[in-house]
GROMACS .gro file of N, CA and C in nm:
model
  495
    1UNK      N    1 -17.161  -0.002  -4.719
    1UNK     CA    2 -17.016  -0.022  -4.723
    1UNK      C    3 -16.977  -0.091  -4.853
    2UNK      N    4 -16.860  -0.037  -4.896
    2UNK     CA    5 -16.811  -0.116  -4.968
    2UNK      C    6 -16.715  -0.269  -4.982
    3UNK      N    7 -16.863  -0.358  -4.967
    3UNK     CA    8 -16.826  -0.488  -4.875
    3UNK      C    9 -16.713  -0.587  -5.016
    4UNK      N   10 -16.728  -0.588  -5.134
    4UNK     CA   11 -16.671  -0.613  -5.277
    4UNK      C   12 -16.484  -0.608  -5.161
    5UNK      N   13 -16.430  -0.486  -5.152
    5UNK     CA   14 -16.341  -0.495  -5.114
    5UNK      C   15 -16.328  -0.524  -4.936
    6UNK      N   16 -16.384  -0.467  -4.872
    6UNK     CA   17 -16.404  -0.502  -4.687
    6UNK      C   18 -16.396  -0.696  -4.721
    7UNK      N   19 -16.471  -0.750  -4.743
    7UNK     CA   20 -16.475  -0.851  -4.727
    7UNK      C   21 -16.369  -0.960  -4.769
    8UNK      N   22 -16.307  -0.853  -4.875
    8UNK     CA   23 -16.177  -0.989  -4.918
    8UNK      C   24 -16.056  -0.949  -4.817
    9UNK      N   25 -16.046  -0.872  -4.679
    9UNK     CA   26 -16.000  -0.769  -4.639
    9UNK      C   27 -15.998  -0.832  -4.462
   10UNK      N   28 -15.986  -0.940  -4.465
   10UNK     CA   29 -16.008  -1.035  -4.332
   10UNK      C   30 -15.948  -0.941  -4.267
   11UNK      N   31 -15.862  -0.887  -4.250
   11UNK     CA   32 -15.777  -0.813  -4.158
   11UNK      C   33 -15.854  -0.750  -4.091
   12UNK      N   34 -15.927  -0.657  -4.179
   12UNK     CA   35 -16.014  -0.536  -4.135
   12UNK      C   36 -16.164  -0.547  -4.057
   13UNK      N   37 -16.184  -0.491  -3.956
   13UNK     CA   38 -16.329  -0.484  -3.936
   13UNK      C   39 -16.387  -0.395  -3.881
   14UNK      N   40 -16.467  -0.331  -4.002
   14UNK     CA   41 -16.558  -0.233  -3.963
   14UNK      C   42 -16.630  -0.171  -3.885
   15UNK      N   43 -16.587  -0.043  -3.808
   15UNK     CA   44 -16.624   0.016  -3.727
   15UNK      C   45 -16.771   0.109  -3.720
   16UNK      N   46 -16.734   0.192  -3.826
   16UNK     CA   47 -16.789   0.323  -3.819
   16UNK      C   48 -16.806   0.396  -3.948
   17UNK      N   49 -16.870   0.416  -4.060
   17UNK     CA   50 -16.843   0.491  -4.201
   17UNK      C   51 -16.809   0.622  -4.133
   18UNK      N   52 -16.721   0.666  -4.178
   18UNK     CA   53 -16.690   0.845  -4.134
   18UNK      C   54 -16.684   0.900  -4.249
   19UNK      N   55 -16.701   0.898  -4.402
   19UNK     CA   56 -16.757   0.966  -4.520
   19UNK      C   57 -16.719   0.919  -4.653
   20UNK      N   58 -16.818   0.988  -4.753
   20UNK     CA   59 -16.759   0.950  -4.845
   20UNK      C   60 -16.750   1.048  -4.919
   21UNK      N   61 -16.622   1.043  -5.051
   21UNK     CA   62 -16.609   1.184  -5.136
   21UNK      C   63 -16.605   1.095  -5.267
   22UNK      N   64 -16.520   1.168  -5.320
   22UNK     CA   65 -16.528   1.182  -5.530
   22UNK      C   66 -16.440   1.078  -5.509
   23UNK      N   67 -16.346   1.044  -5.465
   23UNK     CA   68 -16.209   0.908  -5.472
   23UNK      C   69 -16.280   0.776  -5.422
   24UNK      N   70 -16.341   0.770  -5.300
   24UNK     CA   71 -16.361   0.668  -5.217
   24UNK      C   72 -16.466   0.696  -5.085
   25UNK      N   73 -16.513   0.593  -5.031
   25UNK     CA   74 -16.575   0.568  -4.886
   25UNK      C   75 -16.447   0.554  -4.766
   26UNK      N   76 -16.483   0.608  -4.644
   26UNK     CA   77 -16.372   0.634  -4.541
   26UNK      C   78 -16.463   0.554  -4.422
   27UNK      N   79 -16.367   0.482  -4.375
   27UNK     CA   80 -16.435   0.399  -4.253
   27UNK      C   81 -16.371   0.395  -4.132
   28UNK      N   82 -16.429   0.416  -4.020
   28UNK     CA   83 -16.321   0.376  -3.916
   28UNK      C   84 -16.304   0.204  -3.923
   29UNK      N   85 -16.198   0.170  -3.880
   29UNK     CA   86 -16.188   0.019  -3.906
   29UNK      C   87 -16.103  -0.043  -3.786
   30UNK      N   88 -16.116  -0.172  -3.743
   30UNK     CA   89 -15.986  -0.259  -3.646
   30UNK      C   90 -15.903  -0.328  -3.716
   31UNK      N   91 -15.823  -0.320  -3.656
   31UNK     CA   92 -15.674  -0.417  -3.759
   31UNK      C   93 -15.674  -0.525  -3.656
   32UNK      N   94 -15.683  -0.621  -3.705
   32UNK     CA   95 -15.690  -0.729  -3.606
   32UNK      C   96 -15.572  -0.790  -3.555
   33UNK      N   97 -15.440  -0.737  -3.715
   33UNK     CA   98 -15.330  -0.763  -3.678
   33UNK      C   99 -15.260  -0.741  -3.542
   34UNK      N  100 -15.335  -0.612  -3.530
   34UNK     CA  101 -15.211  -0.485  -3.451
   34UNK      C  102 -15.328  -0.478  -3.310
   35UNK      N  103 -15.413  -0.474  -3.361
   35UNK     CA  104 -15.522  -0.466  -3.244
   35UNK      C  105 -15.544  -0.308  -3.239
   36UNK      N  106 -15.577  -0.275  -3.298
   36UNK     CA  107 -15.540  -0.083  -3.309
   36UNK      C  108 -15.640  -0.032  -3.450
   37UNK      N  109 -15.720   0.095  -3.398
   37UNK     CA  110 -15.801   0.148  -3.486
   37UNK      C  111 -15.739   0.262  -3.637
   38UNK      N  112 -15.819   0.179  -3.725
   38UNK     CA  113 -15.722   0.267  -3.833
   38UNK      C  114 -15.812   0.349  -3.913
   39UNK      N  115 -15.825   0.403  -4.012
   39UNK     CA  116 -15.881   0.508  -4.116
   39UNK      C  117 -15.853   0.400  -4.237
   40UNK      N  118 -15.938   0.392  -4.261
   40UNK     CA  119 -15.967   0.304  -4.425
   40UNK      C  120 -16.056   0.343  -4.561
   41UNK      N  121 -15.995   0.407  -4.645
   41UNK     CA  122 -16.000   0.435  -4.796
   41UNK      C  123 -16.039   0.350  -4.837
   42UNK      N  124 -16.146   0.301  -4.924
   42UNK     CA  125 -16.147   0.246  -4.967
   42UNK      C  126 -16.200   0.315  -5.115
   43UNK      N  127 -16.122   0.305  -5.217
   43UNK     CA  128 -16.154   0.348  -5.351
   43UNK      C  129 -16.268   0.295  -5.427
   44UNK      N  130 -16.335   0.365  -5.511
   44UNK     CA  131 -16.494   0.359  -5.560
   44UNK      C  132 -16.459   0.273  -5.638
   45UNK      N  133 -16.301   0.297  -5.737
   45UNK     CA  134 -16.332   0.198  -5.853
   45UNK      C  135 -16.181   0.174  -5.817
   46UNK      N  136 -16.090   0.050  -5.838
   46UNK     CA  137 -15.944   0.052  -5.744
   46UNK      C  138 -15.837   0.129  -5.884
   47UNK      N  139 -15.718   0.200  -5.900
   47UNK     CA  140 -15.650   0.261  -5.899
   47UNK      C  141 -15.592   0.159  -5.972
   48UNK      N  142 -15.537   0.195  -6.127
   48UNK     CA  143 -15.430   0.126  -6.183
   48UNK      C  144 -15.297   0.196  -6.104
   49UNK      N  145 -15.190   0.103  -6.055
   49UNK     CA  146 -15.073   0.107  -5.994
   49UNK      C  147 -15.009   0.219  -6.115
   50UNK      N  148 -15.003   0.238  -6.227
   50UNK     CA  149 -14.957   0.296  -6.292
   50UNK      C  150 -14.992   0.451  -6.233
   51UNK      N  151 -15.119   0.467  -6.262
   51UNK     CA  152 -15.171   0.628  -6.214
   51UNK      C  153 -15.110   0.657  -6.084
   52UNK      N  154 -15.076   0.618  -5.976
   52UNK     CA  155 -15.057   0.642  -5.862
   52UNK      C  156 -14.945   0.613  -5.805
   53UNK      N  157 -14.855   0.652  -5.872
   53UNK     CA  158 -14.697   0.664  -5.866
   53UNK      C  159 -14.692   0.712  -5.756
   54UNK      N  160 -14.716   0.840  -5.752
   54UNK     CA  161 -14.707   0.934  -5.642
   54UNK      C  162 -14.737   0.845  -5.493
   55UNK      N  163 -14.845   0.835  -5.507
   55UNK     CA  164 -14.918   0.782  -5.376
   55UNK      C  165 -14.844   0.689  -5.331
   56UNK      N  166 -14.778   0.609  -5.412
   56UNK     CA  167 -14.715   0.466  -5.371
   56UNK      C  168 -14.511   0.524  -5.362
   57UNK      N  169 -14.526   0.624  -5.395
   57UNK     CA  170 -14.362   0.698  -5.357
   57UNK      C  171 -14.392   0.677  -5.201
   58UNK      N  172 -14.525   0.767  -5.165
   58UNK     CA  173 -14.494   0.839  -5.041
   58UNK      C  174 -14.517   0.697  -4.981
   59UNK      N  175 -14.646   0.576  -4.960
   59UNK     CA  176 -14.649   0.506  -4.876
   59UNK      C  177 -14.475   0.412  -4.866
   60UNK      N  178 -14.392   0.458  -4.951
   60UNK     CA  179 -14.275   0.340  -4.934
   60UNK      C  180 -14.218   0.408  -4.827
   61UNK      N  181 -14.230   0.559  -4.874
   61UNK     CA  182 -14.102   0.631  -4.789
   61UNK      C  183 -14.092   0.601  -4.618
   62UNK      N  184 -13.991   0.552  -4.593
   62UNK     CA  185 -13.987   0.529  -4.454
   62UNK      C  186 -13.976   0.682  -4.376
   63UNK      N  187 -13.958   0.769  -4.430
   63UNK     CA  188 -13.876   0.899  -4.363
   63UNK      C  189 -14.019   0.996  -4.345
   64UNK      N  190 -14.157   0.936  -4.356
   64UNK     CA  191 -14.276   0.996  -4.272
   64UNK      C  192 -14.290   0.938  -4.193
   65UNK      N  193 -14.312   1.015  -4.080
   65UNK     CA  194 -14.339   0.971  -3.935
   65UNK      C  195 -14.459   1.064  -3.897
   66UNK      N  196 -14.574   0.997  -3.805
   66UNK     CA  197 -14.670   1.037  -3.816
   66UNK      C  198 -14.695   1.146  -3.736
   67UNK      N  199 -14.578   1.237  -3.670
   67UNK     CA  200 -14.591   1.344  -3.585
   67UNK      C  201 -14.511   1.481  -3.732
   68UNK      N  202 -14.485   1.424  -3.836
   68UNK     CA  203 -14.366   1.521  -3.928
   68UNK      C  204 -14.488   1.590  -3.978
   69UNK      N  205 -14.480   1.729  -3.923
   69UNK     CA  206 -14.562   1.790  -4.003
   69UNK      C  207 -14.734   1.734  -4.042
   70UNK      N  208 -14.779   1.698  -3.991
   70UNK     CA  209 -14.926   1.657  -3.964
   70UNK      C  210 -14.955   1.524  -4.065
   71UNK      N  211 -14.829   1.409  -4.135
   71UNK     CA  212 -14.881   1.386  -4.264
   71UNK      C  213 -14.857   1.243  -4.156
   72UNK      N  214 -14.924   1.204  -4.215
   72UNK     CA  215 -14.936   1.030  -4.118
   72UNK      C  216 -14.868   0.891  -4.224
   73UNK      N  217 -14.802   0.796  -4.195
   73UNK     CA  218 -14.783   0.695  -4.252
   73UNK      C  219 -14.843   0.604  -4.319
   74UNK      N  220 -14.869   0.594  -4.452
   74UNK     CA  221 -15.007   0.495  -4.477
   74UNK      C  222 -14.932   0.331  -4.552
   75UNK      N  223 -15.067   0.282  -4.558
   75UNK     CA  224 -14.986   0.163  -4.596
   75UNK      C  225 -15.084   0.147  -4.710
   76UNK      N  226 -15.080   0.131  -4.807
   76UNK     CA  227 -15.165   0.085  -4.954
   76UNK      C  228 -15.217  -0.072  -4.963
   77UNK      N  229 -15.347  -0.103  -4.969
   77UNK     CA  230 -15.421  -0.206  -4.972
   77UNK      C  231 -15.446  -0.277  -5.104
   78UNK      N  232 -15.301  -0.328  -5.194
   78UNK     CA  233 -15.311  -0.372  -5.334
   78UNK      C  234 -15.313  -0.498  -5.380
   79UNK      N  235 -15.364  -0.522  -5.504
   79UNK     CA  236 -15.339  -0.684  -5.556
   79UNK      C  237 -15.250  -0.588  -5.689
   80UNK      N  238 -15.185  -0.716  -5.738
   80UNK     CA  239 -15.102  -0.742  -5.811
   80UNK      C  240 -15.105  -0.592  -5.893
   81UNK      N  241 -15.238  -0.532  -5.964
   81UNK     CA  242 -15.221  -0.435  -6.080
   81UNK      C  243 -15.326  -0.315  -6.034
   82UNK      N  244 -15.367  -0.330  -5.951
   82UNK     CA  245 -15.422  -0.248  -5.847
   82UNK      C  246 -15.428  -0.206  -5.736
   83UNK      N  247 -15.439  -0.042  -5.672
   83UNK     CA  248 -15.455  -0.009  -5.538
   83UNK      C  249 -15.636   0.004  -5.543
   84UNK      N  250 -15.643  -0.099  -5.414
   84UNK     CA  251 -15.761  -0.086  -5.370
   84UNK      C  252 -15.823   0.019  -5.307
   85UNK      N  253 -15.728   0.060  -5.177
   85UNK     CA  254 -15.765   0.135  -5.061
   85UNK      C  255 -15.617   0.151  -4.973
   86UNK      N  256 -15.632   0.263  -4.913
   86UNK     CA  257 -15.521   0.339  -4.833
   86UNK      C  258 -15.566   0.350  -4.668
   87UNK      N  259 -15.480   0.288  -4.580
   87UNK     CA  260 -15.503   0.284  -4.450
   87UNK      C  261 -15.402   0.380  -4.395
   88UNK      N  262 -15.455   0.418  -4.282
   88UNK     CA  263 -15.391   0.472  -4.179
   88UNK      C  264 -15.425   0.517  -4.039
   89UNK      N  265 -15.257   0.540  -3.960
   89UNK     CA  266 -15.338   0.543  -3.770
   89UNK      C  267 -15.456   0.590  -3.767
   90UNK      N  268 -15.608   0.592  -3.706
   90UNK     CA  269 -15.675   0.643  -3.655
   90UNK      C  270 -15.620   0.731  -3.541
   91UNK      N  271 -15.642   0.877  -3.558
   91UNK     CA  272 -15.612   0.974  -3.460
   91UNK      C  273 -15.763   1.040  -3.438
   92UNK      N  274 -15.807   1.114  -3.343
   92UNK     CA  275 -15.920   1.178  -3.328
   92UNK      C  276 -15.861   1.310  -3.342
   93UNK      N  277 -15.996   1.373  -3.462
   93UNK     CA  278 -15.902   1.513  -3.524
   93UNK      C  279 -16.052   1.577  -3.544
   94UNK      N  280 -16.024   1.675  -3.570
   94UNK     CA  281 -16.224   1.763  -3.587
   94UNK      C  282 -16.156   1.826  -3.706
   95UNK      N  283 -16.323   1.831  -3.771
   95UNK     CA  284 -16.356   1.953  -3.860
   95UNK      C  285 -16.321   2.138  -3.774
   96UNK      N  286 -16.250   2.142  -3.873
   96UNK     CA  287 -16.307   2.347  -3.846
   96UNK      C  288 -16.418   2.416  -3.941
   97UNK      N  289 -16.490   2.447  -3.775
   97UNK     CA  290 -16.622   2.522  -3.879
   97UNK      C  291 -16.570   2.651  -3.986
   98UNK      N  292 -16.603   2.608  -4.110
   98UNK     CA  293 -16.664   2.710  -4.194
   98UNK      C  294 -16.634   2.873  -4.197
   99UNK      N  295 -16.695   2.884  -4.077
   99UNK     CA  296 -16.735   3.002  -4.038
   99UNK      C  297 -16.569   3.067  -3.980
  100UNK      N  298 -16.558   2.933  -3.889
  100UNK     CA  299 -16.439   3.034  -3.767
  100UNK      C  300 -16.347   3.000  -3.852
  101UNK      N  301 -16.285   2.936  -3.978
  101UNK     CA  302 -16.188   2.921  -4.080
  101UNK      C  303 -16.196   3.061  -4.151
  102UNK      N  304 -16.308   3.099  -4.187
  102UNK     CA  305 -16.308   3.177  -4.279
  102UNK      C  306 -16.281   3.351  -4.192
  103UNK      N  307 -16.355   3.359  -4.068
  103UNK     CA  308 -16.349   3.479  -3.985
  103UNK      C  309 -16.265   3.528  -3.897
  104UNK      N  310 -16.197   3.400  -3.866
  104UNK     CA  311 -16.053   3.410  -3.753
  104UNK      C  312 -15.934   3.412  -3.829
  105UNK      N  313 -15.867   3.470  -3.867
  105UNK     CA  314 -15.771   3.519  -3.950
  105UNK      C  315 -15.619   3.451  -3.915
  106UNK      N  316 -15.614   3.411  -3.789
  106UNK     CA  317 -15.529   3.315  -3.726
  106UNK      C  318 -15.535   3.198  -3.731
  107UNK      N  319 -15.654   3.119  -3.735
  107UNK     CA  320 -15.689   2.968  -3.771
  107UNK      C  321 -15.649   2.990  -3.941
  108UNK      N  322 -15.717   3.052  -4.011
  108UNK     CA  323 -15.637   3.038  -4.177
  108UNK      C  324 -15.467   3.051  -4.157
  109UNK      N  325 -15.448   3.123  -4.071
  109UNK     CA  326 -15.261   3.183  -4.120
  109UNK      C  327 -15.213   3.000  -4.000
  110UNK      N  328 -15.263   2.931  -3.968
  110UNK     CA  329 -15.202   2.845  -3.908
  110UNK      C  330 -15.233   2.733  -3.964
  111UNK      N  331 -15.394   2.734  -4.047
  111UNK     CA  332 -15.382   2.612  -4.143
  111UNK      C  333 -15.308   2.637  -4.265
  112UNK      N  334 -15.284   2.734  -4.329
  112UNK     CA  335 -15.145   2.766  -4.410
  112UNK      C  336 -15.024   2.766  -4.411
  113UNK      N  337 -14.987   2.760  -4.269
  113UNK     CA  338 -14.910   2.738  -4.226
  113UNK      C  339 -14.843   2.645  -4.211
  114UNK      N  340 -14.962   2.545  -4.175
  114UNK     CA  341 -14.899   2.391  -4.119
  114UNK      C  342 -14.929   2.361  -4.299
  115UNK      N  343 -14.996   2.375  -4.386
  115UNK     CA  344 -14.999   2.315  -4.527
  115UNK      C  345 -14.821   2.346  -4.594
  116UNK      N  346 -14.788   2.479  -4.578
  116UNK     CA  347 -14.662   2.493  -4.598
  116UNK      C  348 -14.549   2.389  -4.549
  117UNK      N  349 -14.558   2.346  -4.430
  117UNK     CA  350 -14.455   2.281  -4.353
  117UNK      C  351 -14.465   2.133  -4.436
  118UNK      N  352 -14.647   2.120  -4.444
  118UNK     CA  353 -14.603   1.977  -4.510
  118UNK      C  354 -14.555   1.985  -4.659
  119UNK      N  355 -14.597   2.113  -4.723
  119UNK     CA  356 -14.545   2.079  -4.864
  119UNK      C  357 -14.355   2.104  -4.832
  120UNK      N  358 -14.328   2.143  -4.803
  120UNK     CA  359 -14.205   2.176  -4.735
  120UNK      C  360 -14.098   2.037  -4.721
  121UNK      N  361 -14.190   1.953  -4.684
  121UNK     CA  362 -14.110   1.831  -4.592
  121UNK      C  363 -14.129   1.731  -4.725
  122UNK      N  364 -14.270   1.728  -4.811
  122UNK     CA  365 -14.265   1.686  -4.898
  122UNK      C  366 -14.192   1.668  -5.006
  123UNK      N  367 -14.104   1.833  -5.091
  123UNK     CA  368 -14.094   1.822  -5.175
  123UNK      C  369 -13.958   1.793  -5.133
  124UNK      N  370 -13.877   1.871  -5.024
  124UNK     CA  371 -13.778   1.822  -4.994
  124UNK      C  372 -13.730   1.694  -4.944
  125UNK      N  373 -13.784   1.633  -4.866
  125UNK     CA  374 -13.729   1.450  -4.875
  125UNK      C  375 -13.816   1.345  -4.920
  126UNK      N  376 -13.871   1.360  -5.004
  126UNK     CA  377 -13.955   1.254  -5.050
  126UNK      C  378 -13.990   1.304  -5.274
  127UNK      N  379 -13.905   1.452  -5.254
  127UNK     CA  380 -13.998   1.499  -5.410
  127UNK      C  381 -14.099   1.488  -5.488
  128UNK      N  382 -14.217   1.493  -5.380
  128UNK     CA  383 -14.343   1.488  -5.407
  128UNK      C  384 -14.427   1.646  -5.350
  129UNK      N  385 -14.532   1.647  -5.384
  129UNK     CA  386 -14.595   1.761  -5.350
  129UNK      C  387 -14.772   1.757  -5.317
  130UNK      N  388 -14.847   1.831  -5.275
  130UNK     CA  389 -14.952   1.773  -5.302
  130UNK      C  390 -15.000   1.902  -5.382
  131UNK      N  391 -15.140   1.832  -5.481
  131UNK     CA  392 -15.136   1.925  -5.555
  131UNK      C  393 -15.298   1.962  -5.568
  132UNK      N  394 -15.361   1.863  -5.539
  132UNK     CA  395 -15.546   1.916  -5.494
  132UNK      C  396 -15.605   1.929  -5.345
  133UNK      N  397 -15.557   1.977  -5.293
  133UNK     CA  398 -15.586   2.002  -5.178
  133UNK      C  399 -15.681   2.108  -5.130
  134UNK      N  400 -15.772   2.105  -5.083
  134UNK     CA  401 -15.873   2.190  -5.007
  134UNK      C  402 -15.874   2.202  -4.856
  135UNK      N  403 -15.953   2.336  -4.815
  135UNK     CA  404 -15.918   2.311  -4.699
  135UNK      C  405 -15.993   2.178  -4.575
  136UNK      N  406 -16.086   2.126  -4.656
  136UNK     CA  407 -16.159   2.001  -4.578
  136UNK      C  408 -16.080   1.898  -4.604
  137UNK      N  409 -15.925   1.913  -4.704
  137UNK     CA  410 -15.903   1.810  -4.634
  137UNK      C  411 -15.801   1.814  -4.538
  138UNK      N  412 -15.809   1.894  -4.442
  138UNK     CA  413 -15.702   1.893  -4.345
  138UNK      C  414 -15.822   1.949  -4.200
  139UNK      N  415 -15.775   1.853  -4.089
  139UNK     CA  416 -15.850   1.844  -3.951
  139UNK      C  417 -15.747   1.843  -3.846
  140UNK      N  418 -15.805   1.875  -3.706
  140UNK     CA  419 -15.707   1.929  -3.640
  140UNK      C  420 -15.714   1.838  -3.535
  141UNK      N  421 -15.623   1.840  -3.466
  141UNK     CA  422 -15.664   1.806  -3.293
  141UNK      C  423 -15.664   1.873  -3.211
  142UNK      N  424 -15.697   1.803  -3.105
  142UNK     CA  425 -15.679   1.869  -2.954
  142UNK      C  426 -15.548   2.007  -2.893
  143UNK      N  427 -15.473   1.952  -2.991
  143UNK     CA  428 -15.338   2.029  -2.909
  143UNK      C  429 -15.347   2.150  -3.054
  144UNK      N  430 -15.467   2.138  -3.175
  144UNK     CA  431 -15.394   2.251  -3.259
  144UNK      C  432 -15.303   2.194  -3.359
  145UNK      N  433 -15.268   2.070  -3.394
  145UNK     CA  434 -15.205   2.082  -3.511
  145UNK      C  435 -15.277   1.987  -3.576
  146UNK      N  436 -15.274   2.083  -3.710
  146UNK     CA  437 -15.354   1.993  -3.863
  146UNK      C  438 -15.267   1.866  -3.909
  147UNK      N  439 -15.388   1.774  -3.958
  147UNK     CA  440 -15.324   1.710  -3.996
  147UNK      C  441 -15.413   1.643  -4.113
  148UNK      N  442 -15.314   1.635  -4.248
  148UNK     CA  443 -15.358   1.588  -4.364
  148UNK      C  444 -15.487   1.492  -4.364
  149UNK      N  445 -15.582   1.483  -4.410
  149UNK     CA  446 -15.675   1.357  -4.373
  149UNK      C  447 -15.693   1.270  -4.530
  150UNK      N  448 -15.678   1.316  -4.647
  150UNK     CA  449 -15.718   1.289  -4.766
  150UNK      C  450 -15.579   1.196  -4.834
  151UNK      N  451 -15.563   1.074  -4.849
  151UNK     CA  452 -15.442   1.012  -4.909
  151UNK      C  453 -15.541   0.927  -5.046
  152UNK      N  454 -15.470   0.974  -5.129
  152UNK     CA  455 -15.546   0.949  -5.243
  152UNK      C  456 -15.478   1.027  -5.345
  153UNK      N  457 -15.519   1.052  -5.478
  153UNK     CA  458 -15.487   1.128  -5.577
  153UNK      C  459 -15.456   1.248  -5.577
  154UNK      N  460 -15.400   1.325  -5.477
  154UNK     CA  461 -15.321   1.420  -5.432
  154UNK      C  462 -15.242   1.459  -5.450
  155UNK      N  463 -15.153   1.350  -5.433
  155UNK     CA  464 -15.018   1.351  -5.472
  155UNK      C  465 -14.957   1.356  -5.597
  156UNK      N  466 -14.858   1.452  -5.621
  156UNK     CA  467 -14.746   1.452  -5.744
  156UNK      C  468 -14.609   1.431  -5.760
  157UNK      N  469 -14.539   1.383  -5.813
  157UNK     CA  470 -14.424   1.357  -5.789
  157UNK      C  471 -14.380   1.463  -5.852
  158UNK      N  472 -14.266   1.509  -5.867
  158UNK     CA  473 -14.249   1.691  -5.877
  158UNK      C  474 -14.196   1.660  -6.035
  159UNK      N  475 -14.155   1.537  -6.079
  159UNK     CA  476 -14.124   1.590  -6.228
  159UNK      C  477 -14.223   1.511  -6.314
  160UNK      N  478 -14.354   1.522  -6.270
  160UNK     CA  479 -14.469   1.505  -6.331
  160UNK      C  480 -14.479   1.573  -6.417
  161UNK      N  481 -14.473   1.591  -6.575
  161UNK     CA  482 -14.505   1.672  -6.632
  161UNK      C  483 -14.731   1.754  -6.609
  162UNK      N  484 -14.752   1.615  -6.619
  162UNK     CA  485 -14.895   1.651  -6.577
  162UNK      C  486 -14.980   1.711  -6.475
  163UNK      N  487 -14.867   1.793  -6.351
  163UNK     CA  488 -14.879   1.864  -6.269
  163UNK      C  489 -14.812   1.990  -6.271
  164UNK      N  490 -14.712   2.001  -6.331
  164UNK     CA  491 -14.649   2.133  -6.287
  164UNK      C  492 -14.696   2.221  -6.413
  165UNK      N  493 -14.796   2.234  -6.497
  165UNK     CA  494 -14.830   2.279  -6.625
  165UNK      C  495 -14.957   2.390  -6.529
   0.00000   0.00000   0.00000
């Protein structure tokens, strides 16, 4: 774990590692505040506040709600000139295999689907977009609807010159 940040991080306590990619380590975690299990980012190296405009648009925006279109509410874990790490609700959501993504022609037209709705909701009340997205990073639940899992460097604010090129 990445204890450097967990540990200055009293709030938090470590559950479960659930993975790591190219941005950061992902943990299940307890909020001791709230008493309630969350999803915790924690970034490899922390994020000058400058680079991550975007990211810090969407965590202000009050107008995501964590049922709008699969995108969940996060809250950003910063000191003064840095984002550390990005939290959010713990929901139980699965991988889609591989296989039945790629062969069931209805699971793609519905994870495209629901990716549409969120870029949709994105660019229109918030004017952001996402702009590296794969399909691992979006997981589903029980009832069938995807929902974003990756909050991190994703995000663009739409008059980014360094995205829309």
């Amino acid at each position: 774990m990445n204890r450097t940040v967990l540990e200055t991080l009293d709030r938090w306590e470590p559950r479960k590692l659930l993975g790591q990619g190219g941005e950061g380590t992902v943990y299940l975690v307890w909020d001791k505040l709230s008493e309630q299990r969350y999803v915790l980012k924690v970034f490899h190296k922390p994020w000058p506040k400058a680079k991550v405009k975007a990211l810090q648009r969407y965590a202000s925006s009050n107008g995501v709600e964590d049922s709008c279109a699969g995108l969940s509410s996060i809250e950003l874990i910063q000191d003064s000139d840095h984002i550390l790490a990005v939290a959010y609700l713990y929901r139980r959501v699965y991988h889609l295999n591989r296989r039945l993504l790629c062969s069931v022609d209805q699971i793609g037209q519905a994870l495209l689907g629901a990716f549409c709705r969120m870029q949709a909701h994105l660019v229109s009340q918030h004017g952001l977009a996402l702009w590296d997205v794969v399909a691992d990073n979006f997981m589903v639940d029980m009832n069938g609807q995807f929902w974003l899992t990756d909050y991190g460097d994703g995000f663009a604010q739409l008059d980014d010159d360094r995205h829309l090129n």
